[in-house]
mmCIF file of C-alpha atoms and ligand atoms in Angstrom:
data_model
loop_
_atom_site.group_PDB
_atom_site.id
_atom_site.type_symbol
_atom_site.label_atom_id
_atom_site.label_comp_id
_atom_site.label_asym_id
_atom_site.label_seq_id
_atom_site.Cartn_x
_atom_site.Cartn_y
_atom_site.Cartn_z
ATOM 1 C CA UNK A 1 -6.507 -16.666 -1.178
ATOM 2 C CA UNK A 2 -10.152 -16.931 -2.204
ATOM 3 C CA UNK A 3 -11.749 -13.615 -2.964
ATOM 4 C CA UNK A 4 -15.673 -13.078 -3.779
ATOM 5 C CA UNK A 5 -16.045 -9.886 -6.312
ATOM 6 C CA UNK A 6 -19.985 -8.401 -5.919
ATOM 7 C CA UNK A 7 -20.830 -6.499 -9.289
ATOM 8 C CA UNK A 8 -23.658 -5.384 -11.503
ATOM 9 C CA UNK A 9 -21.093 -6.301 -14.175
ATOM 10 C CA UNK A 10 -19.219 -9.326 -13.994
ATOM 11 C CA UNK A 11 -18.168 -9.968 -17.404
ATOM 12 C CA UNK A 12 -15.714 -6.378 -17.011
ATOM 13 C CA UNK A 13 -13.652 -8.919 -15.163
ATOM 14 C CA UNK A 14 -13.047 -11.485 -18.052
ATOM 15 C CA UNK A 15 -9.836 -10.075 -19.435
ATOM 16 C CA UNK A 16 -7.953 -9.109 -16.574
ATOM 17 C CA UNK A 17 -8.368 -12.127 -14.284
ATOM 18 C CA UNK A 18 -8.109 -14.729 -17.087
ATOM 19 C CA UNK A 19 -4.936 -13.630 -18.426
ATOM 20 C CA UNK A 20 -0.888 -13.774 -17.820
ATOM 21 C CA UNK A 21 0.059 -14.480 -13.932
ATOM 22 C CA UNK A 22 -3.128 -14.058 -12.850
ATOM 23 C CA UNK A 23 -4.769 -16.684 -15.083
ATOM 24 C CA UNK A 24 -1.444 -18.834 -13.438
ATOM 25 C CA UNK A 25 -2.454 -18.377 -10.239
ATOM 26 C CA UNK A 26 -5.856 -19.483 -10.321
ATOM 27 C CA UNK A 27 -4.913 -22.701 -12.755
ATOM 28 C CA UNK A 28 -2.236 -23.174 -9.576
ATOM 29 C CA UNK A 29 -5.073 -23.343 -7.289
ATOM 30 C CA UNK A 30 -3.309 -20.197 -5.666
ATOM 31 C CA UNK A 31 -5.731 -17.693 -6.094
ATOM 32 C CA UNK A 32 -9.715 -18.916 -6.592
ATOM 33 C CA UNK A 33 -11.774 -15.683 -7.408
ATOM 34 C CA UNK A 34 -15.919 -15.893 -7.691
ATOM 35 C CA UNK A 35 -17.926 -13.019 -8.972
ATOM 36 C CA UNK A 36 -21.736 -12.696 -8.420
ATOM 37 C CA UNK A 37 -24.199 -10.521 -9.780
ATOM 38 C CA UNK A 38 -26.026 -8.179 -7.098
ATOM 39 C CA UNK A 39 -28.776 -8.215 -9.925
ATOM 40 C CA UNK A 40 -29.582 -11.854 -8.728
ATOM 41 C CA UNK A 41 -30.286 -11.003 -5.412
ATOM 42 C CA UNK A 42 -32.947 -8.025 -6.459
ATOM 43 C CA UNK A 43 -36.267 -9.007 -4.858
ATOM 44 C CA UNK A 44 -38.850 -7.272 -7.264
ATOM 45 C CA UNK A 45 -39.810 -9.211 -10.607
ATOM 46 C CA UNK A 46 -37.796 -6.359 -12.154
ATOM 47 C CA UNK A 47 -35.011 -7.171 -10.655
ATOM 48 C CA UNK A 48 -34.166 -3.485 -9.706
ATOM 49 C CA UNK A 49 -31.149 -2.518 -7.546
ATOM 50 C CA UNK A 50 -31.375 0.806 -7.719
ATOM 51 C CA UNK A 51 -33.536 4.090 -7.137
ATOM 52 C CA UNK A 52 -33.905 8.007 -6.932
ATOM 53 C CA UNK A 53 -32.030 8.965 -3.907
ATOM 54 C CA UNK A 54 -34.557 10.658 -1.003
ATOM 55 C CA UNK A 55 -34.485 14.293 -1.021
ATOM 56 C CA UNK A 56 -34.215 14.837 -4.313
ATOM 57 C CA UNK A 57 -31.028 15.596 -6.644
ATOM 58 C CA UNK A 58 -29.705 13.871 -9.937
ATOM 59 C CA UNK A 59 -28.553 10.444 -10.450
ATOM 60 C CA UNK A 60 -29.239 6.870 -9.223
ATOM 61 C CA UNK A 61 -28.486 5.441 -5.449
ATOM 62 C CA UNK A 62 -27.751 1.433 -5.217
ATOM 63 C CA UNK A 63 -30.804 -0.092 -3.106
ATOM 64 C CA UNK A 64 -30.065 -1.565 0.559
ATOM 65 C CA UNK A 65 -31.910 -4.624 0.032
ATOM 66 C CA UNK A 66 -30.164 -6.865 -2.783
ATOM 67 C CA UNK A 67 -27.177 -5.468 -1.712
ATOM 68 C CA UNK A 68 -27.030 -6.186 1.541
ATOM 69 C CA UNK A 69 -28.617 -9.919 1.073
ATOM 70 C CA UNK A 70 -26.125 -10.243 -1.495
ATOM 71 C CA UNK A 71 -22.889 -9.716 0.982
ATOM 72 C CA UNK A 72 -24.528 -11.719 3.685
ATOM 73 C CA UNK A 73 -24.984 -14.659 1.408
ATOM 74 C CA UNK A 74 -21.556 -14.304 -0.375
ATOM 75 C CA UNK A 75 -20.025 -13.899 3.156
ATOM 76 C CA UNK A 76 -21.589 -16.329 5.323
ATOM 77 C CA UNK A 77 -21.844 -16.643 9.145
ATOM 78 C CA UNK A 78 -17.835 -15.740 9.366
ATOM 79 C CA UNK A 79 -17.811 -12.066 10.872
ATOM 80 C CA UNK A 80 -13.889 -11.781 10.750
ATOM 81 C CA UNK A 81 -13.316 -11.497 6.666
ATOM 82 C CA UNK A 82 -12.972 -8.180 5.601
ATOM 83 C CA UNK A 83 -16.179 -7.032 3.621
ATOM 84 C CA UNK A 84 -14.495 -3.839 1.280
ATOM 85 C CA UNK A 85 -16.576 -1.559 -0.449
ATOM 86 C CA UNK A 86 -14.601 0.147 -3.368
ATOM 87 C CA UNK A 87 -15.199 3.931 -3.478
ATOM 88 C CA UNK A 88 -14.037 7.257 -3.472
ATOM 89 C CA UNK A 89 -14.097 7.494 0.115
ATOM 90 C CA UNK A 90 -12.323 4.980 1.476
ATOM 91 C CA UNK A 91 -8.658 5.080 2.889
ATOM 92 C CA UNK A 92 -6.281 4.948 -0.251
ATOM 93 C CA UNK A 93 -4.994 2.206 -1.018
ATOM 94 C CA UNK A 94 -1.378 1.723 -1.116
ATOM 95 C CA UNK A 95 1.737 -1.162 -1.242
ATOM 96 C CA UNK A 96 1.012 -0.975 2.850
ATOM 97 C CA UNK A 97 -2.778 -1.842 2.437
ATOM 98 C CA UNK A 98 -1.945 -4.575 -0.482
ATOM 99 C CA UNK A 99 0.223 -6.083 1.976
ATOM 100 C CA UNK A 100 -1.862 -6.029 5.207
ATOM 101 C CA UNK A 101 -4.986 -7.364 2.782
ATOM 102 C CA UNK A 102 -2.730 -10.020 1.423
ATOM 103 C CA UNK A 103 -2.635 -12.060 4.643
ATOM 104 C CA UNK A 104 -6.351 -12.571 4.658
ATOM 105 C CA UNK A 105 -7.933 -15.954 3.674
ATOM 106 C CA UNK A 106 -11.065 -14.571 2.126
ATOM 107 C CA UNK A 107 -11.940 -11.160 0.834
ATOM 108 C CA UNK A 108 -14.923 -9.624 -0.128
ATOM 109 C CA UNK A 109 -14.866 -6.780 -2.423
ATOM 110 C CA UNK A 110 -18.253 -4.813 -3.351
ATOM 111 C CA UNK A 111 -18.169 -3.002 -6.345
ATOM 112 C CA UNK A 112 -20.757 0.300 -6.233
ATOM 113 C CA UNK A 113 -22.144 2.297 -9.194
ATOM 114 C CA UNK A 114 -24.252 5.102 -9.865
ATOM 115 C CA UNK A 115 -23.870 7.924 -7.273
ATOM 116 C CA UNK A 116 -23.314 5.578 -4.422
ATOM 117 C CA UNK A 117 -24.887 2.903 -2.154
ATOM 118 C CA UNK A 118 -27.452 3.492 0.559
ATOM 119 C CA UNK A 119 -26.038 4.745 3.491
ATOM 120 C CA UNK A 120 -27.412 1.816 5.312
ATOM 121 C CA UNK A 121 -25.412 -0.801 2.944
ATOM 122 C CA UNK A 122 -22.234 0.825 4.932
ATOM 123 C CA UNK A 123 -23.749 0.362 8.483
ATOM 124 C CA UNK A 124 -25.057 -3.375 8.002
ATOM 125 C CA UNK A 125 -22.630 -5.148 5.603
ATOM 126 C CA UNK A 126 -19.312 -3.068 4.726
ATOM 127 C CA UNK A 127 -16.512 -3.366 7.417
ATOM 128 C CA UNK A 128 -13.833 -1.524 4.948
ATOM 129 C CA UNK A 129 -13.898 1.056 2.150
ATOM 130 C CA UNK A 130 -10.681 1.857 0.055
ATOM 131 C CA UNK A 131 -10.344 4.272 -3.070
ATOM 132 C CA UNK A 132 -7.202 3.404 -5.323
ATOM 133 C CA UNK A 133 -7.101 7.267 -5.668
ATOM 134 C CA UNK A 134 -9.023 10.825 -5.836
ATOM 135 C CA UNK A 135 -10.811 10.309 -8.780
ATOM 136 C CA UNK A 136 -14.145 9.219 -9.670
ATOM 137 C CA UNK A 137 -15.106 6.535 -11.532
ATOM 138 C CA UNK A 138 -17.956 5.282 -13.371
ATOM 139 C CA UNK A 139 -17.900 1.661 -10.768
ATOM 140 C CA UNK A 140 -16.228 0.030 -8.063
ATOM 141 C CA UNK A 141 -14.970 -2.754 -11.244
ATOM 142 C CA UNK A 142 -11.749 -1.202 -12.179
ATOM 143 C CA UNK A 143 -10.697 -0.545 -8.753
ATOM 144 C CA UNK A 144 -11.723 -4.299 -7.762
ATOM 145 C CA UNK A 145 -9.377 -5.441 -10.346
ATOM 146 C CA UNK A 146 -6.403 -3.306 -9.281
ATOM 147 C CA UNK A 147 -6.530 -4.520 -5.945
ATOM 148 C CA UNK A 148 -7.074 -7.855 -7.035
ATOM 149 C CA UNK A 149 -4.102 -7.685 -8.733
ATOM 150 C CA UNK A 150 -1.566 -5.809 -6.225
ATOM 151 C CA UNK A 151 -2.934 -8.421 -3.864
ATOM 152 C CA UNK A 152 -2.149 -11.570 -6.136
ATOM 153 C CA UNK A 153 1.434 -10.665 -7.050
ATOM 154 C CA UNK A 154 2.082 -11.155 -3.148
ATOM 155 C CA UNK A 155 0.551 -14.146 -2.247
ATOM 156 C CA UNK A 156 3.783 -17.065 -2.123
ATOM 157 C CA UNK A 157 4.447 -18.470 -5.578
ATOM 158 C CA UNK A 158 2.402 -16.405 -7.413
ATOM 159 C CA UNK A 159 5.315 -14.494 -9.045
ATOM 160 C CA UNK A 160 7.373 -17.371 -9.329
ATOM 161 C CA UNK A 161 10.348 -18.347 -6.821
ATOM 162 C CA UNK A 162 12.749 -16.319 -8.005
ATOM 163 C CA UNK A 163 11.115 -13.037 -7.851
ATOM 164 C CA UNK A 164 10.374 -11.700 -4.528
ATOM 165 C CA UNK A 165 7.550 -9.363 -3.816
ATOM 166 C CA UNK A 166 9.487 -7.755 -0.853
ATOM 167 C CA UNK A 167 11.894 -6.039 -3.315
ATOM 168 C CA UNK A 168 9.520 -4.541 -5.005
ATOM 169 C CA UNK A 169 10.101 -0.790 -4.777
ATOM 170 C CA UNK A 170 7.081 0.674 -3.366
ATOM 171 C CA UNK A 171 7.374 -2.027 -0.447
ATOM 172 C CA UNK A 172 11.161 -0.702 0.072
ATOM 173 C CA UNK A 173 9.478 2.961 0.360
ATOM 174 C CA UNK A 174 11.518 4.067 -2.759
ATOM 175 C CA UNK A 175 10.817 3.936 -6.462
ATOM 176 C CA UNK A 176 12.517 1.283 -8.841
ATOM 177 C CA UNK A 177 16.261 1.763 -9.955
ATOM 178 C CA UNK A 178 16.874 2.008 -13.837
ATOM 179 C CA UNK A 179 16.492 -1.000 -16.179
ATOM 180 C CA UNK A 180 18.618 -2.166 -18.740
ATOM 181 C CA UNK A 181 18.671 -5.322 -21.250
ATOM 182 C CA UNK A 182 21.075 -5.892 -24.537
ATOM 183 C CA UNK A 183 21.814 -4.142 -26.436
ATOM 184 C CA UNK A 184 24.658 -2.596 -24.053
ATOM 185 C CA UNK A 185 24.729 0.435 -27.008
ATOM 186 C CA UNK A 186 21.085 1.660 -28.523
ATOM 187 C CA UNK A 187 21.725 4.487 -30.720
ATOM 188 C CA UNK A 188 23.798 6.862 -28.378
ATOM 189 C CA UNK A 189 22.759 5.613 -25.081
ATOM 190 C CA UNK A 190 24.987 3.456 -23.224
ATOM 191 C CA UNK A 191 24.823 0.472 -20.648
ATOM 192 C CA UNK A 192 26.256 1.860 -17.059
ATOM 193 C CA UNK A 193 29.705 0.036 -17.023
ATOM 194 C CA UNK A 194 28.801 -1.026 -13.125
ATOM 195 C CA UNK A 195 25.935 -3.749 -14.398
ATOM 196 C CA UNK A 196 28.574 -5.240 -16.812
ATOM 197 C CA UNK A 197 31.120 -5.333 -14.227
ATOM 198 C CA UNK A 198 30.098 -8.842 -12.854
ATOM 199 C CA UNK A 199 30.609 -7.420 -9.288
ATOM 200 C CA UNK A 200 27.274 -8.427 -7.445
ATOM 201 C CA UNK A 201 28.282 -5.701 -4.603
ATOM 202 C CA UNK A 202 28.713 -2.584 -6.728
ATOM 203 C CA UNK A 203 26.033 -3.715 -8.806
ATOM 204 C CA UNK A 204 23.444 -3.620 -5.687
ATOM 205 C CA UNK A 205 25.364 -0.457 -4.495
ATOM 206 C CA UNK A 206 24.263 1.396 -7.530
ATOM 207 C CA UNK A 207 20.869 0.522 -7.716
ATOM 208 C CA UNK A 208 20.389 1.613 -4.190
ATOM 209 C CA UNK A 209 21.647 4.858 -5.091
ATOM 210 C CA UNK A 210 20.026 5.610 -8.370
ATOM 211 C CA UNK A 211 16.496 4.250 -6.486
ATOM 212 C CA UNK A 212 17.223 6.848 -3.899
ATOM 213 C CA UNK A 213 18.492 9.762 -6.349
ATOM 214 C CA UNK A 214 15.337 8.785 -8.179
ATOM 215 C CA UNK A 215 12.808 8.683 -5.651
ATOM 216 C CA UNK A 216 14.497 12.447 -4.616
ATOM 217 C CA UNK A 217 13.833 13.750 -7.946
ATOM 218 C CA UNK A 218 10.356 12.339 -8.312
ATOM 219 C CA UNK A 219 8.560 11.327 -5.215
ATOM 220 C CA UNK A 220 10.835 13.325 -2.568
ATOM 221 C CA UNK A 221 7.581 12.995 -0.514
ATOM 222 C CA UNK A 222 8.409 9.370 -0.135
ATOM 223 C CA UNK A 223 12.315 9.789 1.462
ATOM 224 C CA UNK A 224 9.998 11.050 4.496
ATOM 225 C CA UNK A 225 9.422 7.379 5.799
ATOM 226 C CA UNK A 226 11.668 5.103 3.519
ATOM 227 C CA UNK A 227 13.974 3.056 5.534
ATOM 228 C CA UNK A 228 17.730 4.393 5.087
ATOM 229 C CA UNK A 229 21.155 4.258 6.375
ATOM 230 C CA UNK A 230 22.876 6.627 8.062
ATOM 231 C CA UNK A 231 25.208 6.284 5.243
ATOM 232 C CA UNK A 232 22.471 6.689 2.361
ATOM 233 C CA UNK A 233 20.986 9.836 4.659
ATOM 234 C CA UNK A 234 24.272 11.843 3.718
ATOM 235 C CA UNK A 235 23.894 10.575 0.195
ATOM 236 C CA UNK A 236 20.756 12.465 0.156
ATOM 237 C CA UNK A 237 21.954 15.342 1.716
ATOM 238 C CA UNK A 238 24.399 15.981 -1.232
ATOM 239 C CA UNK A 239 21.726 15.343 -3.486
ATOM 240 C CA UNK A 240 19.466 18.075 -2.113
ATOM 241 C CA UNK A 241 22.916 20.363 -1.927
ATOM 242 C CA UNK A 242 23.020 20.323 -5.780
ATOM 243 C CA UNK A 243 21.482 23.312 -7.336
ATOM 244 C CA UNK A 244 20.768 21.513 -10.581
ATOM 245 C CA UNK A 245 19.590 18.617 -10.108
ATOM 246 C CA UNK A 246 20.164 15.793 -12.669
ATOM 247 C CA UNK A 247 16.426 14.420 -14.128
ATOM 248 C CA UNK A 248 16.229 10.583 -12.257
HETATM 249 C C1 4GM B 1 -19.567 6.142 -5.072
HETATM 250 C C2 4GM B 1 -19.692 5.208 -4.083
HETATM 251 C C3 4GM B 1 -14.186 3.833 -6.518
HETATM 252 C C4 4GM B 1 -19.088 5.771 -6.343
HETATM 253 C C5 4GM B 1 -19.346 3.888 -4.321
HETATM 254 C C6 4GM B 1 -15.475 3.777 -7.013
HETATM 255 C C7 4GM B 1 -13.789 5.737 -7.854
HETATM 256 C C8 4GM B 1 -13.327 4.827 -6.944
HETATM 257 C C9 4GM B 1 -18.772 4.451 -6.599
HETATM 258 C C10 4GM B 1 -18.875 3.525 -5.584
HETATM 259 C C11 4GM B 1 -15.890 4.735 -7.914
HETATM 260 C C12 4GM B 1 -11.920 4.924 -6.436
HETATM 261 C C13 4GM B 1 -18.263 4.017 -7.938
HETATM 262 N N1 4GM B 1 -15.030 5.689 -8.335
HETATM 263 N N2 4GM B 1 -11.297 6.091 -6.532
HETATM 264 N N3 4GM B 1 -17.169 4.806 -8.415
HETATM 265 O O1 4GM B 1 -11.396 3.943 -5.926
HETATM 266 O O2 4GM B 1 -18.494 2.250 -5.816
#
């Protein structure tokens, strides 16, 4: 996967991509990521990228020009790879959209700032826009990075051959089942017996149940489209019957 990052700020990125498994991945000629600076491709000897926005208001819009230049140079003449713009209005992104992104070649991801980019920016060079979430944010950088990341872990070998991204619990619709390490007694909280029982079945019986019962608690919103059994449908049904339920 090669991905090209357009920012105002490329040195936010030094930390996140040049540690841990993602710092792996590019060393295993995985994952190659390439940032450029939309201030290079500002055409005034001031090398301005922004301006007041027309009909008055606060605030700062990101010019058409170097922006728009910039994408076409990063992107070159191949039309099919997916040129994102990171903003509060795009479709949210999610373990679905991570996944569908993943099986692209190239990405482009454009990082805004200030109050937004000229309308025209969207029209000529953007053929995606995804939020990570309803919130605003002072750039497109830190959302840039998250995807980066989601994206990484599930590209083949990234994670390492004995994990597999598939079982990861937002891809099974469900939240993650408890964890447990030694010590099997901390203080007054125990190890479930099941996980020391050695039994591989009842072990993966268990955490199908408490990832359900927990998902319930939390995220019932979820159990709409996760993928059950008929079997783990009554399951839930005595859940919901209890009056009390039990914190997940
Ligand atoms: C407006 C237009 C993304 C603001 C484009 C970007 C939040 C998100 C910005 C932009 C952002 C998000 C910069 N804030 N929720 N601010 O993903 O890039």
């Amino acid at each position: 996967m090669h991905i090209d990052i357009l920012t105002l700020f490329p040195s936010m990125f030094d930390g996140p991509l040049t540690e841990s498994i993602l710092k792996r991945a590019q060393e295993n000629g995985l994952l190659t990521i390439h940032l450029h600076n939309i201030r290079d491709y500002a055409t005034d000897k001031h090398h301005t990228v922004d301006d007041t926005p027309y009909g008055g208001g606060g605030g700062m819009v990101m010019m058409v020009e170097p922006l728009t230049v910039a994408v076409e140079d990063v992107r070159g003449p191949d039309a099919g790879i997916p040129v994102i713009l990171l903003t509060p209005q795009g479709r949210v992104f999610t373990q679905q959209v991570a996944q569908e992104l993943a099986q692209y070649p190239r990405l482009v991801l454009v990082c805004g700032r200030y109050e937004g980019v000229d309308e025209r920016v969207r029209r000529s060079a953007i053929t995606d826009e995804i939020s990570i979430g309803d919130y605003v944010l002072t750039g497109g950088e830190l959302p840039a990075m998250v995807i980066v990341d989601a994206i990484s872990r599930l590209i083949p070998g990234v994670l390492g051959a004995r994990w597999a991204a598939e079982e990861d619990s937002h891809a099974m619709g469900l939240l993650e089942y408890p964890h447990y390490t030694r010590p099997p007694v901390f203080r007054d909280m125990v190890v479930p017996d099941v996980l020391q029982s050695g039994d591989h079945g009842a072990v993966d019986a268990w955490r199908r149940r408490e990832a359900i019962r927990r998902t319930w608690y939390r995220r019932p919103d979820l159990l709409v489209t996760a993928d059950l059994s008929d079997g783990e449908r009554w399951y839930l049904a005595d859940l919901a019957e209890t009056d009390a339920p039990v914190p997940a």
